[in-house]
CSV table of C-alpha atoms in Angstrom, one decimal:
chain,number,residue,atom,x,y,z
A,1,MET,CA,54.6,52.9,84.9
A,2,ARG,CA,50.9,52.4,85.1
A,3,LYS,CA,49.3,52.9,88.5
A,4,LYS,CA,47.7,49.9,90.2
A,5,TYR,CA,44.6,50.1,92.4
A,6,ASN,CA,42.9,48.1,95.0
A,7,ILE,CA,39.8,47.5,93.0
A,8,LEU,CA,36.2,46.9,94.1
A,9,SER,CA,33.9,45.4,91.6
A,10,LEU,CA,30.1,45.4,92.2
A,11,ASP,CA,27.8,43.5,89.9
A,12,PRO,CA,29.4,43.3,86.5
A,13,MET,CA,27.9,43.3,83.0
A,14,TYR,CA,27.4,39.9,81.6
A,15,SER,CA,31.0,39.7,80.2
A,16,PRO,CA,34.6,39.4,81.5
A,17,LEU,CA,35.2,43.2,81.1
A,18,HIS,CA,35.6,43.7,84.9
A,19,ASN,CA,38.2,40.9,84.8
A,20,LYS,CA,40.1,42.5,82.0
A,21,ILE,CA,40.2,45.8,83.9
A,22,ALA,CA,41.4,44.1,87.0
A,23,LYS,CA,44.2,42.3,85.1
A,24,ILE,CA,45.5,45.7,83.8
A,25,TYR,CA,44.9,48.0,86.8
A,26,GLY,CA,44.4,45.7,89.8
A,27,ARG,CA,46.8,45.4,92.8
A,28,GLU,CA,44.2,43.6,94.9
A,29,SER,CA,40.8,42.9,93.4
A,30,THR,CA,37.7,42.4,95.5
A,31,ALA,CA,34.1,41.9,94.4
A,32,LEU,CA,31.0,42.6,96.5
A,33,VAL,CA,28.2,40.7,94.7
A,34,SER,CA,24.4,40.6,95.0
A,35,CYS,CA,24.4,36.8,94.5
A,36,LEU,CA,26.9,33.9,94.3
A,37,ALA,CA,26.1,33.3,90.6
A,38,LYS,CA,27.8,36.6,89.6
A,39,LYS,CA,31.2,34.8,90.4
A,40,VAL,CA,30.9,33.4,86.9
A,41,TYR,CA,32.0,36.8,85.6
A,42,LEU,CA,34.5,37.7,88.3
A,43,THR,CA,37.2,34.9,88.2
A,44,LYS,CA,40.0,37.5,88.9
A,45,TYR,CA,38.4,38.7,92.1
A,46,SER,CA,38.1,37.7,95.7
A,47,VAL,CA,34.4,37.5,96.0
A,48,ILE,CA,32.4,38.6,99.0
A,49,LEU,CA,28.6,38.3,99.4
A,50,ALA,CA,26.7,41.6,100.1
A,51,THR,CA,24.2,39.7,102.2
A,52,THR,CA,27.1,38.4,104.4
A,53,GLU,CA,28.4,42.0,105.0
A,54,ILE,CA,24.9,43.3,105.7
A,55,SER,CA,24.3,40.7,108.3
A,56,LYS,CA,27.3,42.0,110.3
A,57,ILE,CA,25.6,45.5,110.7
A,58,ASN,CA,23.4,46.1,113.7
A,59,SER,CA,20.1,48.0,113.4
A,60,GLU,CA,21.5,50.3,116.2
A,61,ASP,CA,24.2,51.5,113.7
A,62,VAL,CA,21.5,52.9,111.4
A,63,THR,CA,21.0,56.6,112.1
A,64,VAL,CA,18.1,58.9,111.3
A,65,GLY,CA,20.5,61.0,109.1
A,66,LEU,CA,21.5,57.9,107.1
A,67,ILE,CA,17.9,56.9,106.6
A,68,LYS,CA,17.2,60.4,105.3
A,69,LYS,CA,20.1,60.2,102.9
A,70,ILE,CA,19.0,56.8,101.6
A,71,ARG,CA,15.4,58.0,101.1
A,72,SER,CA,16.7,60.9,99.0
A,73,LEU,CA,18.7,58.8,96.6
A,74,LYS,CA,17.6,58.3,93.0
A,75,SER,CA,17.5,54.6,92.0
A,76,HIS,CA,15.5,52.2,89.9
A,77,HIS,CA,14.0,50.7,93.1
A,78,HIS,CA,13.1,54.1,94.5
A,79,SER,CA,11.2,55.0,91.3
A,80,TYR,CA,9.7,51.5,90.9
A,81,VAL,CA,7.9,51.6,94.3
A,82,GLU,CA,6.8,55.1,93.7
A,83,LYS,CA,5.5,54.8,90.1
A,84,ILE,CA,4.5,51.2,89.8
A,85,GLU,CA,3.5,50.2,93.4
A,86,GLY,CA,2.3,53.7,94.3
A,87,ARG,CA,4.0,53.8,97.7
A,88,SER,CA,7.0,55.1,99.6
A,89,LEU,CA,10.0,53.0,100.7
A,90,THR,CA,9.2,51.1,103.9
A,91,LYS,CA,11.2,51.3,107.1
A,92,SER,CA,12.4,47.8,106.5
A,93,GLU,CA,13.7,48.7,103.0
A,94,LEU,CA,15.4,51.9,104.2
A,95,GLU,CA,17.1,50.0,107.1
A,96,TYR,CA,18.3,47.2,104.8
A,97,MET,CA,19.8,49.7,102.3
A,98,SER,CA,21.3,51.7,105.2
A,99,LYS,CA,23.1,48.6,106.4
A,100,TYR,CA,24.4,48.0,102.9
A,101,TYR,CA,25.7,51.6,103.0
A,102,ILE,CA,27.5,51.1,106.2
A,103,ALA,CA,28.9,47.7,105.1
A,104,ILE,CA,30.3,48.8,101.8
A,105,ARG,CA,31.7,52.0,103.2
A,106,LYS,CA,33.6,50.0,105.8
A,107,LEU,CA,34.8,47.6,103.1
A,108,MET,CA,36.1,50.5,100.9
A,109,LEU,CA,38.0,51.9,103.8
A,110,ASN,CA,39.4,48.7,105.2
A,111,LYS,CA,40.5,47.5,101.7
A,112,GLU,CA,41.8,50.9,100.9
A,113,ILE,CA,39.9,50.9,97.6
A,114,GLY,CA,41.1,53.3,95.0
A,115,LEU,CA,38.8,52.3,92.1
A,116,VAL,CA,35.2,51.0,92.0
A,117,ILE,CA,33.8,49.3,88.9
A,118,LEU,CA,30.0,48.8,88.5
A,119,HIS,CA,27.5,48.0,85.8
A,120,ASN,CA,24.6,50.5,85.6
A,121,ASP,CA,24.5,53.4,88.1
A,122,LEU,CA,20.8,53.2,89.1
A,123,ARG,CA,20.6,49.8,90.8
A,124,TRP,CA,19.9,50.9,94.4
A,125,TYR,CA,23.1,49.3,95.7
A,126,HIS,CA,25.1,50.9,92.9
A,127,ALA,CA,23.6,54.3,93.6
A,128,ILE,CA,24.7,53.9,97.2
A,129,ALA,CA,28.3,52.9,96.1
A,130,ILE,CA,28.5,56.0,93.9
A,131,GLU,CA,27.3,58.2,96.8
A,132,ILE,CA,30.1,56.8,98.9
A,133,CYS,CA,32.7,57.2,96.2
A,134,ASN,CA,31.9,60.8,95.8
A,135,GLU,CA,32.1,61.3,99.6
A,136,LEU,CA,35.5,59.6,99.9
A,137,LYS,CA,36.9,60.9,96.6
A,138,ILE,CA,37.3,57.4,95.2
A,139,LYS,CA,37.4,57.0,91.4
A,140,TYR,CA,34.7,54.8,89.8
A,141,ILE,CA,33.8,53.6,86.4
A,142,VAL,CA,30.3,52.7,85.3
A,143,THR,CA,29.7,50.2,82.4
A,144,GLU,CA,26.7,49.7,80.2
A,145,GLN,CA,25.9,48.3,76.8
A,146,GLY,CA,27.0,50.8,74.1
A,147,LEU,CA,24.7,53.3,72.4
A,148,ILE,CA,25.7,51.8,69.0
A,149,ARG,CA,24.6,48.3,69.4
A,150,PRO,CA,25.3,45.4,69.6
A,151,SER,CA,29.1,45.9,69.3
A,152,THR,CA,30.1,48.8,71.6
A,153,THR,CA,30.3,49.3,75.4
A,154,VAL,CA,30.1,52.4,77.6
A,155,LEU,CA,32.7,53.1,80.2
A,156,ASP,CA,32.0,56.4,82.0
A,157,ARG,CA,33.5,58.0,85.1
A,158,LYS,CA,30.2,59.6,86.1
A,159,GLY,CA,27.2,57.5,85.1
A,160,VAL,CA,25.3,56.2,82.1
A,161,ASN,CA,22.4,57.4,80.0
A,162,ALA,CA,21.0,60.6,81.5
A,163,ASN,CA,23.6,60.5,84.3
A,164,SER,CA,26.5,60.2,81.9
A,165,SER,CA,29.4,62.7,81.3
A,166,LEU,CA,27.8,63.3,77.9
A,167,MET,CA,25.1,65.3,79.6
A,168,ALA,CA,27.6,68.2,79.8
A,169,LEU,CA,27.1,68.6,76.1
A,170,ASN,CA,23.5,69.5,76.7
A,171,THR,CA,24.6,72.9,78.1
A,172,LEU,CA,26.0,73.9,74.7
A,173,ASN,CA,24.0,76.7,73.1
A,174,ALA,CA,26.1,76.9,70.0
A,175,ARG,CA,26.7,74.3,67.3
A,176,PHE,CA,28.0,71.0,68.4
A,177,ARG,CA,31.8,71.1,68.1
A,178,GLN,CA,33.4,68.1,66.4
A,179,PRO,CA,35.9,66.5,68.8
A,180,ILE,CA,39.3,65.2,68.1
A,181,VAL,CA,38.8,61.6,67.1
A,182,ASP,CA,41.0,58.5,67.6
A,183,LEU,CA,41.5,57.4,64.0
A,184,GLU,CA,43.6,54.4,65.1
A,185,GLN,CA,40.9,52.7,67.1
A,186,THR,CA,40.5,49.1,66.0
A,187,ARG,CA,37.0,47.8,65.3
A,188,ILE,CA,36.2,44.7,67.2
A,189,PRO,CA,33.5,42.4,65.8
A,190,GLY,CA,32.1,41.4,69.2
A,191,LYS,CA,28.4,41.4,70.3
A,192,HIS,CA,26.7,41.5,73.7
A,193,ASP,CA,24.4,38.6,72.6
A,194,SER,CA,27.1,36.4,70.9
A,195,SER,CA,26.8,32.6,71.2
A,196,ARG,CA,29.5,32.6,73.9
A,197,SER,CA,27.9,35.3,75.8
A,198,MET,CA,24.5,33.5,75.8
A,199,LEU,CA,26.2,30.2,76.9
A,200,VAL,CA,27.9,31.8,79.9
A,201,PHE,CA,24.7,33.6,80.8
A,202,ALA,CA,22.8,30.3,80.7
A,203,ILE,CA,25.4,28.9,83.2
A,204,PHE,CA,24.8,32.0,85.4
A,205,MET,CA,21.0,31.5,85.2
A,206,LEU,CA,21.4,27.8,86.2
A,207,ILE,CA,23.6,28.7,89.2
A,208,PHE,CA,21.2,31.5,90.2
A,209,SER,CA,18.2,29.2,90.0
A,210,ILE,CA,19.8,26.7,92.3
A,211,GLU,CA,20.8,29.5,94.6
A,212,ARG,CA,17.2,30.8,94.8
A,213,LEU,CA,15.9,27.2,95.2
A,214,LEU,CA,18.1,26.8,98.3
A,215,GLY,CA,16.5,29.7,100.1
A,216,SER,CA,17.8,32.9,98.6
A,217,LYS,CA,19.8,33.8,101.7
A,218,THR,CA,22.8,34.7,99.5
A,219,ILE,CA,20.7,36.9,97.2
A,220,LEU,CA,20.5,40.7,97.9
A,221,ARG,CA,17.0,42.0,98.4
A,222,TYR,CA,15.1,44.4,96.1
A,223,MET,CA,17.1,43.5,93.0
A,224,HIS,CA,16.1,45.1,89.7
A,225,ASN,CA,15.8,41.7,88.0
A,226,ASN,CA,14.1,38.5,89.1
A,227,TYR,CA,15.9,36.5,86.5
A,228,SER,CA,12.9,34.6,85.3
A,229,LYS,CA,13.8,31.7,83.0
A,230,LYS,CA,10.6,32.2,81.2
A,231,LYS,CA,11.4,35.8,80.5
A,232,TYR,CA,14.7,35.0,78.9
A,233,ILE,CA,13.4,32.1,76.9
A,234,ASN,CA,10.7,34.4,75.5
A,235,ARG,CA,13.3,37.0,74.7
A,236,LEU,CA,15.4,34.5,72.8
A,237,ILE,CA,12.3,33.4,70.8
A,238,GLY,CA,11.4,37.1,70.3
A,239,LYS,CA,14.8,37.9,68.9
A,240,LEU,CA,14.6,35.0,66.4
A,241,ILE,CA,11.1,36.1,65.3
A,242,HIS,CA,12.2,39.7,65.1
A,243,ARG,CA,15.1,38.8,62.8
A,244,LYS,CA,12.9,36.8,60.6
A,245,ASN,CA,10.2,39.4,60.4
A,246,SER,CA,12.4,42.4,59.9
A,247,ASN,CA,10.6,43.7,56.8
A,248,ILE,CA,8.9,47.0,56.9
A,249,LYS,CA,5.1,46.9,57.0
A,250,ILE,CA,3.5,50.2,56.3
A,251,THR,CA,-0.2,50.8,55.3
A,252,ARG,CA,-0.5,54.5,56.0
A,253,SER,CA,1.4,57.6,55.0
A,254,ASP,CA,1.9,61.0,56.7
A,255,TYR,CA,3.0,59.8,60.1
A,256,MET,CA,5.1,60.4,63.2
A,257,LEU,CA,7.2,57.5,64.6
A,258,LEU,CA,7.1,56.6,68.2
A,259,LEU,CA,10.0,54.4,69.5
A,260,LEU,CA,8.9,52.6,72.6
A,261,GLN,CA,11.3,51.4,75.4
A,262,LEU,CA,10.9,48.5,77.8
A,263,GLU,CA,8.6,49.2,80.7
A,264,ASN,CA,10.3,49.3,84.1
A,265,ASP,CA,13.5,50.4,82.4
A,266,THR,CA,15.3,53.2,84.2
A,267,GLN,CA,14.9,55.4,81.1
A,268,MET,CA,11.2,55.4,81.7
A,269,LEU,CA,10.9,55.0,85.5
A,270,VAL,CA,13.8,57.4,86.5
A,271,HIS,CA,14.3,59.7,83.6
A,272,SER,CA,10.7,60.4,82.5
A,273,LYS,CA,7.4,61.1,84.0
A,274,PHE,CA,5.9,58.0,82.5
A,275,SER,CA,5.5,54.5,84.1
A,276,LYS,CA,3.6,52.7,81.3
A,277,ASN,CA,3.9,52.6,77.6
A,278,SER,CA,0.1,52.5,77.3
A,279,ASP,CA,-0.1,56.0,78.9
A,280,LEU,CA,2.7,57.2,76.6
A,281,ILE,CA,0.9,55.9,73.5
A,282,LYS,CA,-2.4,57.6,74.5
A,283,GLU,CA,-0.7,61.0,75.0
A,284,VAL,CA,1.2,60.8,71.7
A,285,GLU,CA,-2.0,59.8,69.9
A,286,LYS,CA,-3.8,62.9,71.3
A,287,GLN,CA,-1.0,65.1,69.8
A,288,ALA,CA,-1.1,63.3,66.5
A,289,ASP,CA,-4.8,64.0,66.2
A,290,LYS,CA,-4.1,67.7,66.6
A,291,MET,CA,-1.4,67.5,63.9
A,292,GLY,CA,-3.6,65.5,61.6
A,293,VAL,CA,-1.1,62.6,61.2
A,294,ASN,CA,-1.0,58.9,62.0
A,295,VAL,CA,1.2,57.3,64.6
A,296,PHE,CA,3.6,54.5,63.7
A,297,ILE,CA,4.6,52.6,66.9
A,298,LYS,CA,7.7,50.5,67.0
A,299,LYS,CA,8.0,48.3,70.1
A,300,HIS,CA,11.3,47.4,71.7
A,301,PRO,CA,12.4,44.0,70.2
A,302,LEU,CA,12.2,42.4,73.7
A,303,ASP,CA,8.8,43.9,74.5
A,304,GLU,CA,6.2,41.2,75.0
A,305,ASN,CA,3.3,43.4,76.0
A,306,SER,CA,0.2,44.1,73.9
A,307,TYR,CA,-1.1,47.6,73.5
A,308,SER,CA,-4.5,49.1,72.7
A,309,ILE,CA,-4.1,51.7,69.9
A,310,ASN,CA,-6.6,53.8,68.0
A,311,ASP,CA,-7.5,53.3,64.4
A,312,LYS,CA,-5.1,56.0,63.2
A,313,SER,CA,-2.1,54.2,64.8
A,314,GLN,CA,-0.2,51.2,63.5
A,315,LEU,CA,2.4,48.9,65.0
A,316,VAL,CA,5.4,48.6,62.6
A,317,ASN,CA,8.5,46.5,62.2
A,318,GLY,CA,11.6,47.2,60.1
A,319,CYS,CA,14.6,49.4,59.7
A,320,ILE,CA,14.4,52.4,62.0
A,321,LYS,CA,16.4,54.6,59.7
A,322,THR,CA,14.0,53.9,56.8
A,323,LEU,CA,11.0,54.5,59.0
A,324,ALA,CA,12.4,57.7,60.4
A,325,LYS,CA,13.4,59.1,57.0
A,326,SER,CA,9.8,59.1,55.8
A,327,ALA,CA,8.3,60.3,59.1
A,328,ARG,CA,7.4,63.9,59.9
A,329,LEU,CA,8.7,63.5,63.4
A,330,VAL,CA,10.3,60.8,65.7
A,331,ILE,CA,9.4,60.6,69.4
A,332,THR,CA,11.2,58.7,72.1
A,333,ILE,CA,12.1,59.0,75.8
A,334,ASN,CA,15.8,58.2,75.4
A,335,SER,CA,16.1,55.0,73.2
A,336,SER,CA,19.5,54.0,71.9
A,337,ALA,CA,17.6,53.4,68.6
A,338,ALA,CA,17.7,57.2,68.2
A,339,ILE,CA,21.2,56.7,66.8
A,340,ASP,CA,19.5,55.5,63.6
A,341,VAL,CA,17.2,58.5,63.6
A,342,LEU,CA,20.2,60.8,63.7
A,343,LYS,CA,21.3,59.4,60.3
A,344,THR,CA,18.3,61.2,58.8
A,345,ASP,CA,17.1,64.8,58.8
A,346,THR,CA,13.9,64.1,60.6
A,347,PRO,CA,13.2,66.1,63.8
A,348,LEU,CA,13.7,64.1,67.0
A,349,PHE,CA,11.6,64.9,70.1
A,350,LEU,CA,12.7,63.5,73.5
A,351,LEU,CA,10.2,63.0,76.3
A,352,GLY,CA,12.7,62.4,79.1
A,353,GLU,CA,16.2,63.4,80.2
A,354,SER,CA,18.4,62.4,77.3
A,355,ILE,CA,22.0,62.6,76.0
A,356,TYR,CA,20.5,63.5,72.6
A,357,ASN,CA,19.1,66.8,73.9
A,358,ILE,CA,21.6,68.9,71.9
A,359,HIS,CA,20.8,71.7,69.5
A,360,GLY,CA,20.8,70.2,66.0
A,361,VAL,CA,20.6,66.6,67.3
A,362,GLY,CA,17.4,66.3,69.3
A,363,ARG,CA,15.0,68.4,71.5
A,364,TYR,CA,13.3,67.8,74.8
A,365,VAL,CA,9.6,68.6,74.9
A,366,SER,CA,6.8,67.7,77.3
A,367,VAL,CA,4.3,65.3,75.7
A,368,GLU,CA,1.5,67.9,75.9
A,369,LYS,CA,3.6,70.4,73.8
A,370,ILE,CA,4.4,68.1,70.9
A,371,ASN,CA,2.0,69.7,68.5
A,372,ASP,CA,2.9,73.3,69.5
A,373,SER,CA,6.6,72.5,69.4
A,374,PHE,CA,6.4,70.9,66.0
A,375,ALA,CA,4.5,73.9,64.6
A,376,LYS,CA,7.3,76.2,65.8
A,377,ILE,CA,10.3,74.1,65.0
A,378,LYS,CA,12.9,75.6,62.7
A,379,ARG,CA,14.7,73.7,60.1
A,380,SER,CA,18.0,74.8,61.7
A,381,GLU,CA,17.1,72.7,64.7
A,382,THR,CA,18.0,69.6,62.8
A,383,ASP,CA,21.5,69.7,61.3
A,384,SER,CA,22.9,66.7,59.5
A,385,GLN,CA,26.5,67.8,60.0
A,386,ILE,CA,26.0,68.2,63.8
A,387,ARG,CA,24.3,64.8,63.9
A,388,LYS,CA,27.2,63.3,62.0
A,389,SER,CA,29.7,64.9,64.3
A,390,PHE,CA,27.8,63.6,67.3
A,391,ILE,CA,27.8,60.0,66.0
A,392,ASP,CA,31.5,60.3,65.1
A,393,MET,CA,32.2,61.5,68.7
A,394,LEU,CA,30.4,58.5,70.1
A,395,LYS,CA,32.2,56.0,67.8
A,396,ASN,CA,35.7,57.4,68.1
A,397,ASP,CA,35.9,59.1,71.4
A,398,TYR,CA,33.2,58.0,73.9
A,399,LEU,CA,32.3,54.4,73.3
A,400,LEU,CA,34.7,51.4,73.7
A,401,ASP,CA,34.6,49.3,70.6
A,402,GLY,CA,33.9,45.7,71.5
A,403,ALA,CA,31.3,43.8,73.5
A,404,GLY,CA,30.6,40.5,75.2
A,405,PHE,CA,33.8,38.4,75.2
A,406,ASN,CA,35.6,40.4,72.5
A,407,PHE,CA,37.6,43.4,73.5
A,408,SER,CA,41.0,44.8,72.3
A,409,MET,CA,43.2,45.1,75.4
A,410,SER,CA,45.1,48.0,73.9
A,411,SER,CA,41.8,49.9,73.2
A,412,LEU,CA,40.6,49.1,76.7
A,413,GLU,CA,43.9,50.4,78.2
A,414,LYS,CA,43.6,53.6,76.2
A,415,LYS,CA,40.0,54.1,77.3
A,416,VAL,CA,40.5,53.4,81.0
A,417,ASP,CA,43.8,55.4,81.1
A,418,LYS,CA,41.7,58.4,79.8
A,419,LEU,CA,39.0,57.9,82.4
A,420,LEU,CA,41.5,57.7,85.2
A,421,GLU,CA,43.4,60.7,83.8
A,422,ILE,CA,46.7,58.9,83.6
């Protein structure tokens, strides 16, 4: 008989996935949310506002030791204030986060929580929750959009991206070993940006806008996202334009390909030394000059920024696999678009902590060493069979097939059973 848990959900991904997990594994299901609007995705949970719980904690309960612990955490907000705002966390920020720590720890103990589910591990309040889970030996699952997009989802018992359980593969010095694959996994034709997903997200945005208009007392401070309506409208328009203008536009040959990521994303702020794409572009252009090649720059589809580039660089659209196949080298921090690069034999250089940093798959280099590293690279460092095995492992062993509002309950059960070691 499957074990049931008292489940605590923190902010979910924009789908009913947390609901589905609660339906299978929940004895009593509680959600501690950063805003009332998140209730749209948590209909199976008893919902508690984080701001309400924080207000119950007195400043006198915050110790010097706890402040020190909160200051040392790694989170999106910690990195944002350091890299973008050029400052340290204030006393007010540290005290507020410390109160959250005390409140959620009490909640976990009082509710006898046995499983925590959260979306993305680097929101400051999620980083705190994981810290407490590790202290109290409570199981937790982190969710994220899948590496093979838009139709897969990540569920990981450790973290996501550079904090994921996949990072253990980076310690391998030998060839990547092909794992045992689940050949019975059913492919689910779901997408994170399906029409239904966007409709429910629009409802969430409407509720959040009203909530903010009424004074924001229910909204947690220092959130990673301001949920600007203008931003999401521009993103929708950008997606439509991107789909229409998907043809490849190349006017130069002999190039390296640079795959940009969104600024203020955790991949850049937390897992790399960069804070701006403009700085990244300049550094890569310097290395390209030394190599005597051009730079093709592919922006993230949702990137609305304009960048100043030199006359040997070119912004390009189109199929990443096709662009990568003809390139001498592909460079990124840790973009999920690297999956398409791995379908080619082109060397992949990584400028940040990355799950692709595996011999035969990709290679971490500091940006100042791109030219030197490329000159020394051996053909054996890119191995098509290892890359194929890596992608097969992601598809058949690591990722959950399905996204948005479309998941197979049997596949979900099999995946979560494995994560909980049932």
